[in-house]
């Protein structure tokens, strides 16, 4: 009986520990500024000597008040990400942000953030946004947002934003719960992988002819 209780306790402890480690590691000191010159490989970045830390390690002249160019993007959007690679002081703090500019009828196409939940605030314009739940339901939660509205995209779920206005651009700011949230754009990953996924596999997965897959794979896929 005691052995069974111990095994149950161990299993619960392992489950709780896994949940505790399922996001960015928490800081064990006031800060751990990333030392980008270190060659030591860790989950995140090695801490810079605190005595060498300055205010500049927590600062970036990001000019997030300035509009971004969306004309070079095939999907009509421009994401300006501010993460630990831009501000070393974000290391271990579990947060980053992005400015997203949308051209008229532009979109931030379906994608996921494998390491972060996202909370998005519309600064200008209107956005139609949504996310899809995991299998088997694949339920779509969507909403039209206006200036000042806020929407949450749970970690790891496929989501998107679209500017339905054919005449006016839109702007949003997104906060993400990781110093390095990552992004996987679905179309790019599936049809633009390197090396390419077999067209036999994709034809069966999407229930289309191989020539359709071949055409999609021949397109120029860019993460912008």
Short mmCIF file of C-alpha atoms in Angstrom, two decimals:
data_model
loop_
_atom_site.label_atom_id
_atom_site.label_comp_id
_atom_site.label_asym_id
_atom_site.label_seq_id
_atom_site.Cartn_x
_atom_site.Cartn_y
_atom_site.Cartn_z
CA UNK A 1 0.00 0.00 0.00
CA UNK A 2 2.81 2.37 0.92
CA UNK A 3 4.57 1.51 -2.35
CA UNK A 4 1.43 2.31 -4.35
CA UNK A 5 1.05 5.64 -2.55
CA UNK A 6 4.67 6.48 -3.28
CA UNK A 7 4.25 5.65 -6.98
CA UNK A 8 1.10 7.78 -7.15
CA UNK A 9 2.89 10.67 -5.44
CA UNK A 10 5.83 10.33 -7.84
CA UNK A 11 3.52 10.33 -10.86
CA UNK A 12 1.69 13.45 -9.64
CA UNK A 13 4.98 15.20 -8.88
CA UNK A 14 6.28 14.39 -12.37
CA UNK A 15 3.09 15.75 -13.94
CA UNK A 16 3.22 18.95 -11.90
CA UNK A 17 6.92 19.38 -12.68
CA UNK A 18 6.25 18.94 -16.39
CA UNK A 19 3.56 21.63 -16.26
CA UNK A 20 5.94 23.94 -14.40
CA UNK A 21 8.58 23.47 -17.11
CA UNK A 22 6.16 23.88 -20.02
CA UNK A 23 6.92 27.59 -20.43
CA UNK A 24 9.92 29.89 -20.25
CA UNK A 25 12.03 29.25 -17.13
CA UNK A 26 11.42 31.77 -14.36
CA UNK A 27 14.23 34.08 -13.21
CA UNK A 28 16.11 33.17 -10.04
CA UNK A 29 17.55 36.68 -9.69
CA UNK A 30 16.50 40.22 -10.58
CA UNK A 31 17.57 39.76 -14.18
CA UNK A 32 19.66 37.58 -16.45
CA UNK A 33 20.72 39.72 -19.39
CA UNK A 34 21.62 37.51 -22.36
CA UNK A 35 25.34 37.21 -23.04
CA UNK A 36 25.35 36.94 -26.81
CA UNK A 37 29.12 36.48 -26.88
CA UNK A 38 29.03 33.22 -24.91
CA UNK A 39 29.48 29.95 -26.78
CA UNK A 40 27.83 27.91 -24.02
CA UNK A 41 24.61 26.30 -25.25
CA UNK A 42 21.70 26.42 -22.81
CA UNK A 43 17.90 26.62 -23.02
CA UNK A 44 17.80 30.36 -23.58
CA UNK A 45 20.96 32.40 -23.10
CA UNK A 46 23.80 32.49 -20.59
CA UNK A 47 23.64 35.41 -18.14
CA UNK A 48 25.88 38.39 -18.67
CA UNK A 49 27.99 39.42 -15.67
CA UNK A 50 25.61 41.65 -13.63
CA UNK A 51 28.46 44.10 -13.05
CA UNK A 52 28.67 44.67 -16.80
CA UNK A 53 24.92 45.25 -17.27
CA UNK A 54 23.77 48.74 -18.24
CA UNK A 55 20.44 50.41 -18.98
CA UNK A 56 21.11 49.85 -22.69
CA UNK A 57 20.62 46.10 -22.14
CA UNK A 58 16.94 46.82 -21.41
CA UNK A 59 16.40 49.38 -24.16
CA UNK A 60 15.66 49.39 -27.89
CA UNK A 61 14.92 52.41 -30.08
CA UNK A 62 12.32 50.33 -31.92
CA UNK A 63 10.33 53.25 -33.37
CA UNK A 64 7.14 51.26 -32.97
CA UNK A 65 5.19 54.48 -33.51
CA UNK A 66 6.30 54.50 -37.15
CA UNK A 67 4.29 52.72 -39.91
CA UNK A 68 5.98 49.75 -41.56
CA UNK A 69 6.09 48.94 -45.26
CA UNK A 70 3.59 46.25 -46.27
CA UNK A 71 4.08 46.52 -50.03
CA UNK A 72 6.89 43.94 -50.16
CA UNK A 73 4.73 41.28 -48.51
CA UNK A 74 2.65 38.90 -50.62
CA UNK A 75 0.08 38.68 -47.83
CA UNK A 76 0.03 42.41 -47.10
CA UNK A 77 1.43 42.56 -43.58
CA UNK A 78 4.61 43.40 -41.74
CA UNK A 79 5.48 42.00 -38.31
CA UNK A 80 8.09 43.89 -36.25
CA UNK A 81 9.08 41.53 -33.44
CA UNK A 82 10.85 42.72 -30.31
CA UNK A 83 12.21 39.65 -28.52
CA UNK A 84 15.31 38.56 -26.64
CA UNK A 85 17.37 38.79 -29.82
CA UNK A 86 16.57 42.52 -29.90
CA UNK A 87 16.62 43.29 -26.15
CA UNK A 88 19.08 41.13 -24.21
CA UNK A 89 17.43 42.09 -20.93
CA UNK A 90 14.34 40.05 -21.84
CA UNK A 91 16.25 36.82 -21.17
CA UNK A 92 14.34 34.63 -18.64
CA UNK A 93 11.54 37.22 -18.28
CA UNK A 94 9.09 35.31 -20.48
CA UNK A 95 7.74 38.19 -22.54
CA UNK A 96 8.08 39.85 -25.94
CA UNK A 97 5.97 42.00 -28.22
CA UNK A 98 5.34 42.83 -31.85
CA UNK A 99 3.90 45.61 -33.95
CA UNK A 100 1.84 44.30 -36.87
CA UNK A 101 0.97 46.49 -39.85
CA UNK A 102 -1.77 45.36 -42.26
CA UNK A 103 -2.32 46.75 -45.74
CA UNK A 104 -5.92 47.15 -46.93
CA UNK A 105 -7.16 43.55 -47.30
CA UNK A 106 -3.83 42.41 -45.85
CA UNK A 107 -3.48 39.54 -43.42
CA UNK A 108 -1.20 37.85 -40.96
CA UNK A 109 -1.83 34.34 -42.34
CA UNK A 110 -2.67 31.25 -40.28
CA UNK A 111 0.28 30.47 -38.01
CA UNK A 112 1.15 29.24 -34.53
CA UNK A 113 3.48 30.30 -31.73
CA UNK A 114 4.81 27.04 -30.26
CA UNK A 115 6.11 28.72 -27.10
CA UNK A 116 3.68 31.56 -26.36
CA UNK A 117 0.16 32.77 -25.77
CA UNK A 118 -0.57 36.03 -27.60
CA UNK A 119 -2.74 38.97 -26.58
CA UNK A 120 -3.43 41.41 -29.40
CA UNK A 121 -4.65 45.02 -29.20
CA UNK A 122 -5.93 46.91 -32.25
CA UNK A 123 -4.45 50.41 -32.45
CA UNK A 124 -5.91 51.50 -35.77
CA UNK A 125 -8.50 50.11 -38.16
CA UNK A 126 -10.52 46.90 -38.07
CA UNK A 127 -9.36 43.29 -37.91
CA UNK A 128 -11.14 39.99 -38.36
CA UNK A 129 -9.27 37.51 -36.15
CA UNK A 130 -9.64 33.94 -35.03
CA UNK A 131 -8.07 30.71 -33.81
CA UNK A 132 -8.86 27.02 -34.30
CA UNK A 133 -8.89 24.45 -31.50
CA UNK A 134 -7.03 21.14 -31.66
CA UNK A 135 -8.36 17.83 -33.00
CA UNK A 136 -10.97 16.47 -33.14
CA UNK A 137 -13.24 19.52 -32.82
CA UNK A 138 -11.18 22.03 -34.86
CA UNK A 139 -13.63 24.69 -33.71
CA UNK A 140 -13.12 28.22 -35.02
CA UNK A 141 -13.38 31.10 -32.53
CA UNK A 142 -13.48 34.37 -34.47
CA UNK A 143 -14.31 38.02 -33.87
CA UNK A 144 -14.22 41.36 -35.66
CA UNK A 145 -12.12 43.80 -33.67
CA UNK A 146 -12.13 47.58 -33.75
CA UNK A 147 -9.72 50.18 -32.39
CA UNK A 148 -9.02 49.52 -28.70
CA UNK A 149 -10.32 45.93 -28.73
CA UNK A 150 -8.26 43.05 -27.33
CA UNK A 151 -8.21 39.35 -28.29
CA UNK A 152 -6.28 36.36 -26.94
CA UNK A 153 -4.75 33.50 -28.98
CA UNK A 154 -3.91 30.48 -26.77
CA UNK A 155 -0.43 29.02 -27.00
CA UNK A 156 0.21 26.66 -29.90
CA UNK A 157 -3.16 27.09 -31.62
CA UNK A 158 -3.44 28.12 -35.26
CA UNK A 159 -4.61 31.73 -35.53
CA UNK A 160 -4.82 34.62 -37.99
CA UNK A 161 -5.66 38.30 -38.44
CA UNK A 162 -7.20 39.89 -41.53
CA UNK A 163 -7.89 43.53 -42.40
CA UNK A 164 -11.31 43.50 -44.16
CA UNK A 165 -11.13 47.17 -45.13
CA UNK A 166 -10.21 47.58 -48.84
CA UNK A 167 -9.21 51.22 -48.38
CA UNK A 168 -7.57 51.71 -44.97
CA UNK A 169 -4.62 49.99 -43.27
CA UNK A 170 -4.73 48.57 -39.75
CA UNK A 171 -2.20 48.39 -36.92
CA UNK A 172 -2.00 46.14 -33.86
CA UNK A 173 0.36 45.49 -30.97
CA UNK A 174 0.77 41.93 -29.70
CA UNK A 175 2.29 40.81 -26.40
CA UNK A 176 3.58 37.23 -26.20
CA UNK A 177 4.33 35.11 -23.15
CA UNK A 178 7.83 34.07 -24.19
CA UNK A 179 11.15 35.81 -24.74
CA UNK A 180 11.30 33.84 -28.02
CA UNK A 181 7.77 32.76 -29.01
CA UNK A 182 8.66 31.30 -32.39
CA UNK A 183 6.30 31.29 -35.36
CA UNK A 184 5.23 28.57 -37.77
CA UNK A 185 3.31 29.89 -40.78
CA UNK A 186 1.18 26.93 -41.85
CA UNK A 187 1.26 27.37 -45.64
CA UNK A 188 5.00 28.09 -45.63
CA UNK A 189 5.81 25.10 -43.45
CA UNK A 190 3.66 22.66 -45.43
CA UNK A 191 4.37 23.78 -49.00
CA UNK A 192 7.68 25.61 -48.61
CA UNK A 193 9.66 23.27 -46.35
CA UNK A 194 13.33 22.54 -47.09
CA UNK A 195 13.62 19.86 -48.33
CA UNK A 196 10.06 19.62 -49.61
CA UNK A 197 7.54 17.17 -48.19
CA UNK A 198 6.67 14.45 -50.70
CA UNK A 199 3.78 15.47 -52.95
CA UNK A 200 2.35 11.97 -52.46
CA UNK A 201 2.02 12.69 -48.74
CA UNK A 202 0.49 16.13 -49.22
CA UNK A 203 -1.87 15.00 -51.98
CA UNK A 204 -3.31 12.37 -49.68
CA UNK A 205 -3.38 14.72 -46.67
CA UNK A 206 -5.28 17.45 -48.53
CA UNK A 207 -7.23 15.07 -50.78
CA UNK A 208 -6.14 16.85 -53.97
CA UNK A 209 -4.26 15.83 -57.11
CA UNK A 210 -0.47 15.78 -57.03
CA UNK A 211 -0.28 18.46 -59.72
CA UNK A 212 -2.09 20.84 -57.37
CA UNK A 213 0.50 20.15 -54.67
CA UNK A 214 3.33 20.55 -57.17
CA UNK A 215 1.93 23.94 -58.21
CA UNK A 216 1.70 25.08 -54.59
CA UNK A 217 5.22 23.92 -53.83
CA UNK A 218 6.50 25.84 -56.87
CA UNK A 219 5.32 29.15 -55.44
CA UNK A 220 7.76 31.48 -53.67
CA UNK A 221 7.11 31.09 -49.94
CA UNK A 222 8.34 33.86 -47.67
CA UNK A 223 7.83 34.43 -43.95
CA UNK A 224 6.66 38.04 -44.40
#
